[in-house]
Short mmCIF file of C-alpha atoms in Angstrom, two decimals:
data_model
loop_
_atom_site.label_atom_id
_atom_site.label_comp_id
_atom_site.label_asym_id
_atom_site.label_seq_id
_atom_site.Cartn_x
_atom_site.Cartn_y
_atom_site.Cartn_z
CA ASP A 425 -0.44 0.08 -0.05
CA ALA A 426 1.28 3.37 -0.77
CA GLY A 427 1.63 5.68 2.43
CA ILE A 428 3.83 6.51 4.92
CA THR A 429 4.01 3.31 7.59
CA GLN A 430 5.58 3.07 11.38
CA SER A 431 6.49 -0.45 12.37
CA PRO A 432 5.35 -0.76 15.29
CA ARG A 433 2.63 0.27 17.20
CA TYR A 434 3.63 -0.66 20.17
CA LYS A 435 5.83 -1.31 22.12
CA ILE A 436 7.49 -1.48 25.62
CA THR A 437 11.18 -1.27 26.44
CA GLU A 438 12.83 -1.59 29.48
CA THR A 439 15.43 1.21 30.63
CA GLY A 440 18.84 0.91 29.58
CA ARG A 441 17.98 -0.98 26.32
CA GLN A 442 18.57 -0.44 22.27
CA VAL A 443 15.06 -0.09 20.27
CA THR A 444 14.54 0.66 16.96
CA LEU A 445 11.88 2.22 15.76
CA MET A 446 11.65 1.78 12.12
CA CYS A 447 9.92 4.25 8.87
CA HIS A 448 9.20 3.05 5.32
CA GLN A 449 7.94 5.38 2.55
CA THR A 450 6.16 4.57 -1.20
CA TRP A 451 6.35 7.81 -1.79
CA SER A 452 9.85 8.60 -2.45
CA HIS A 453 9.67 11.46 -0.82
CA SER A 454 12.97 13.45 0.02
CA TYR A 455 12.53 14.78 3.27
CA MET A 456 11.64 12.37 6.05
CA PHE A 457 11.21 14.01 9.72
CA TRP A 458 10.86 12.04 13.13
CA TYR A 459 8.41 14.27 15.68
CA ARG A 460 8.04 12.99 18.82
CA GLN A 461 3.79 14.06 20.52
CA ASP A 462 4.05 14.90 24.79
CA LEU A 463 0.68 15.60 26.29
CA GLY A 464 1.49 20.40 27.23
CA HIS A 465 3.65 20.27 24.05
CA GLY A 466 3.08 20.43 20.76
CA LEU A 467 5.29 17.19 18.08
CA ARG A 468 8.88 18.57 18.35
CA LEU A 469 10.94 17.57 16.07
CA ILE A 470 14.14 15.03 17.03
CA TYR A 471 15.11 14.62 14.28
CA TYR A 472 15.94 15.31 10.29
CA SER A 473 16.69 14.64 5.94
CA ALA A 474 17.12 15.22 3.33
CA ALA A 475 18.12 12.85 1.37
CA ALA A 476 19.28 9.99 1.58
CA ASP A 477 22.19 10.53 3.91
CA ILE A 478 21.59 13.64 5.21
CA THR A 479 20.56 13.50 8.61
CA ASP A 480 20.33 16.62 10.76
CA LYS A 481 19.24 17.50 14.09
CA GLY A 482 16.48 19.31 15.40
CA GLU A 483 14.70 20.44 18.54
CA VAL A 484 15.33 17.96 20.65
CA PRO A 485 18.37 14.75 19.78
CA ASP A 486 19.38 14.12 22.94
CA GLY A 487 19.59 9.95 23.35
CA TYR A 488 18.31 9.54 19.63
CA VAL A 489 20.37 8.84 16.48
CA VAL A 490 18.73 7.89 13.12
CA SER A 491 19.99 6.79 9.38
CA ARG A 492 18.99 6.36 6.05
CA SER A 493 20.66 4.60 4.29
CA LYS A 494 17.23 4.13 1.45
CA THR A 495 15.99 7.10 0.40
CA GLU A 496 12.45 5.14 1.51
CA ASN A 497 13.47 4.04 5.00
CA PHE A 498 14.49 6.07 8.26
CA PRO A 499 14.84 4.54 11.28
CA LEU A 500 14.25 6.12 14.77
CA THR A 501 17.11 4.00 17.11
CA LEU A 502 17.46 5.08 20.85
CA GLU A 503 20.43 3.37 21.97
CA SER A 504 19.59 3.77 26.08
CA ALA A 505 16.13 4.36 26.41
CA THR A 506 15.19 6.12 29.51
CA ARG A 507 12.14 6.88 31.11
CA SER A 508 11.86 10.28 29.75
CA GLN A 509 11.15 9.10 26.71
CA THR A 510 8.71 7.27 27.38
CA SER A 511 6.31 9.58 24.01
CA VAL A 512 4.34 8.90 20.85
CA TYR A 513 6.76 9.12 18.06
CA PHE A 514 5.16 9.89 14.73
CA CYS A 515 7.70 9.86 11.39
CA ALA A 516 7.06 12.28 8.27
CA SER A 517 7.20 12.77 4.85
CA LEU A 518 7.37 15.86 2.71
CA GLY A 519 7.53 16.14 -1.10
CA GLY A 520 9.40 19.18 -1.38
CA LEU A 521 9.81 22.21 0.01
CA ASN A 522 6.87 23.69 1.79
CA THR A 523 3.73 22.00 1.94
CA GLU A 524 2.93 20.13 3.52
CA ALA A 525 3.01 16.71 5.66
CA PHE A 526 2.21 13.29 5.34
CA PHE A 527 2.12 11.73 9.01
CA GLY A 528 2.71 7.96 9.85
CA GLN A 529 0.26 6.89 12.32
CA GLY A 530 2.81 6.34 14.91
CA THR A 531 4.61 4.53 18.04
CA ARG A 532 3.70 4.24 21.30
CA LEU A 533 7.25 3.72 23.26
CA THR A 534 6.42 3.01 27.34
CA VAL A 535 10.21 3.43 28.76
CA VAL A 536 9.73 0.60 32.10
CA GLU B 143 12.14 32.10 19.29
CA ASP B 144 8.56 30.98 17.35
CA GLN B 145 6.18 30.31 19.38
CA VAL B 146 2.57 29.05 17.90
CA THR B 147 -0.19 29.16 20.22
CA GLN B 148 -3.45 27.18 20.24
CA SER B 149 -6.58 28.19 22.14
CA PRO B 150 -9.22 27.07 23.73
CA GLU B 151 -7.24 23.80 24.83
CA ALA B 152 -11.03 21.89 24.17
CA LEU B 153 -14.39 22.66 22.92
CA ARG B 154 -17.29 21.26 22.95
CA LEU B 155 -20.35 22.34 20.74
CA GLN B 156 -23.92 21.33 20.13
CA GLU B 157 -24.22 19.43 16.48
CA GLY B 158 -25.07 22.18 14.35
CA GLU B 159 -23.65 25.06 16.65
CA SER B 160 -20.92 26.42 14.80
CA SER B 161 -17.11 27.98 16.74
CA SER B 162 -13.99 29.21 15.88
CA LEU B 163 -10.27 27.46 16.92
CA ASN B 164 -7.58 30.28 17.51
CA CYS B 165 -3.91 29.93 16.65
CA SER B 166 -1.72 32.84 17.85
CA TYR B 167 1.95 32.55 16.17
CA THR B 168 5.43 33.91 16.52
CA VAL B 169 7.46 33.21 13.74
CA SER B 170 8.46 35.46 11.69
CA GLY B 171 9.05 34.63 7.70
CA LEU B 172 6.59 32.65 7.73
CA ARG B 173 6.29 30.31 5.08
CA GLY B 174 3.00 28.74 5.89
CA LEU B 175 0.25 28.20 8.31
CA PHE B 176 -0.89 24.51 8.24
CA TRP B 177 -3.78 22.37 9.44
CA TYR B 178 -4.29 18.93 10.64
CA ARG B 179 -6.90 17.02 11.92
CA GLN B 180 -5.53 14.44 14.62
CA ASP B 181 -8.02 11.35 15.68
CA PRO B 182 -7.42 9.60 18.61
CA GLY B 183 -4.71 6.70 18.43
CA LYS B 184 -3.55 7.75 14.95
CA GLY B 185 -1.41 10.70 13.16
CA PRO B 186 -2.22 14.07 11.55
CA GLU B 187 -3.39 14.32 8.62
CA PHE B 188 -3.53 17.29 6.29
CA LEU B 189 -6.28 20.41 5.95
CA PHE B 190 -5.29 23.07 5.27
CA THR B 191 -1.66 25.44 3.61
CA LEU B 192 -2.70 28.69 4.10
CA TYR B 193 0.36 30.96 2.51
CA SER B 194 -0.29 35.20 3.03
CA ALA B 195 -2.42 37.04 5.26
CA GLY B 196 -5.63 37.52 3.72
CA GLU B 197 -5.80 34.04 2.53
CA GLU B 198 -8.91 31.87 3.10
CA LYS B 199 -9.90 27.91 2.17
CA GLU B 200 -12.67 25.78 2.78
CA LYS B 201 -13.11 21.21 3.33
CA GLU B 202 -16.65 20.39 3.32
CA ARG B 203 -17.72 23.03 7.06
CA LEU B 204 -14.01 23.58 7.76
CA LYS B 205 -13.23 27.45 6.74
CA ALA B 206 -9.20 28.43 7.25
CA THR B 207 -8.27 32.12 8.23
CA LEU B 208 -5.02 34.61 8.66
CA THR B 209 -3.98 37.22 9.44
CA LYS B 210 -0.54 38.34 10.24
CA LYS B 211 -0.29 37.39 14.04
CA GLU B 212 -3.26 34.58 14.03
CA SER B 213 -5.32 31.79 12.12
CA PHE B 214 -8.34 30.50 12.59
CA LEU B 215 -10.27 27.12 11.87
CA HIS B 216 -14.15 28.05 11.56
CA ILE B 217 -16.59 25.15 11.90
CA THR B 218 -20.30 25.68 10.48
CA ALA B 219 -22.82 23.71 11.97
CA PRO B 220 -20.39 20.11 13.33
CA LYS B 221 -20.78 17.05 12.93
CA PRO B 222 -20.02 14.48 15.80
CA GLU B 223 -17.75 12.62 13.29
CA ASP B 224 -15.46 16.42 13.02
CA SER B 225 -14.86 15.11 16.75
CA ALA B 226 -11.13 15.72 16.51
CA THR B 227 -7.87 16.71 17.69
CA TYR B 228 -6.95 20.40 15.72
CA LEU B 229 -3.08 21.31 15.34
CA CYS B 230 -2.50 24.16 13.69
CA ALA B 231 1.34 24.66 12.28
CA ALA B 232 3.99 27.73 11.69
CA GLN B 233 6.44 26.62 9.30
CA ARG B 234 9.87 29.17 8.22
CA GLY B 235 11.54 26.61 6.37
CA TYR B 236 10.82 23.61 5.79
CA GLN B 237 13.15 22.04 8.78
CA LYS B 238 11.77 25.15 10.83
CA VAL B 239 8.81 23.92 11.98
CA THR B 240 6.34 24.94 15.32
CA PHE B 241 3.67 22.75 16.01
CA GLY B 242 0.90 24.54 18.35
CA THR B 243 -0.51 22.10 21.14
CA GLY B 244 -3.92 21.74 20.08
CA THR B 245 -7.35 22.05 20.54
CA LYS B 246 -9.97 18.70 21.55
CA LEU B 247 -13.05 19.38 19.84
CA GLN B 248 -15.84 17.49 21.36
CA VAL B 249 -19.65 17.53 19.03
CA ILE B 250 -22.02 16.51 20.68
CA PRO B 251 -24.69 14.83 19.11
#
């Protein structure tokens, strides 16, 4: 199916473990993003990518790592999960500059 | 620092009762103002983009307007299926997008 998909939808992990959230889009969009959404905060940008092998930090990058070896995939890794990283994570893509973003359905991550 | 403030935080309407949601922004060099709808457990879904003050866009019962300091989402004769959280976002670059915290709308039959 065309679109942007995230996996897993739900994840519970322990403090200190490494966890990777996956994002896949079928449009060949150049720009991809990772956001987190927490109560009382708007969506906050973690990392973004303008193209394969080009990534950069957003507003809240600490504790996260990304890679983009292929245009369609943009995984987000929490190297050593902390409770403060409990959140809902959204991946998004842009078809072009200053256009609307298309969001995945989100991954709800709980760190215990 | 870019700021986007949405009000009210929550709004409860009777079916057919029209109202407006507000999005105030402080962003220098605004490139676009976006409205999204978010249903529980789902990602935001695009509704509108506004690029310049005075611009208006409509879709079914929704109409978005933009001034130099704020945007409004007007909902005319809402139905229960319009219940959702509405997010606005101000953009000054493809990687410089600031989201508001949203207005949670409940439309009661």
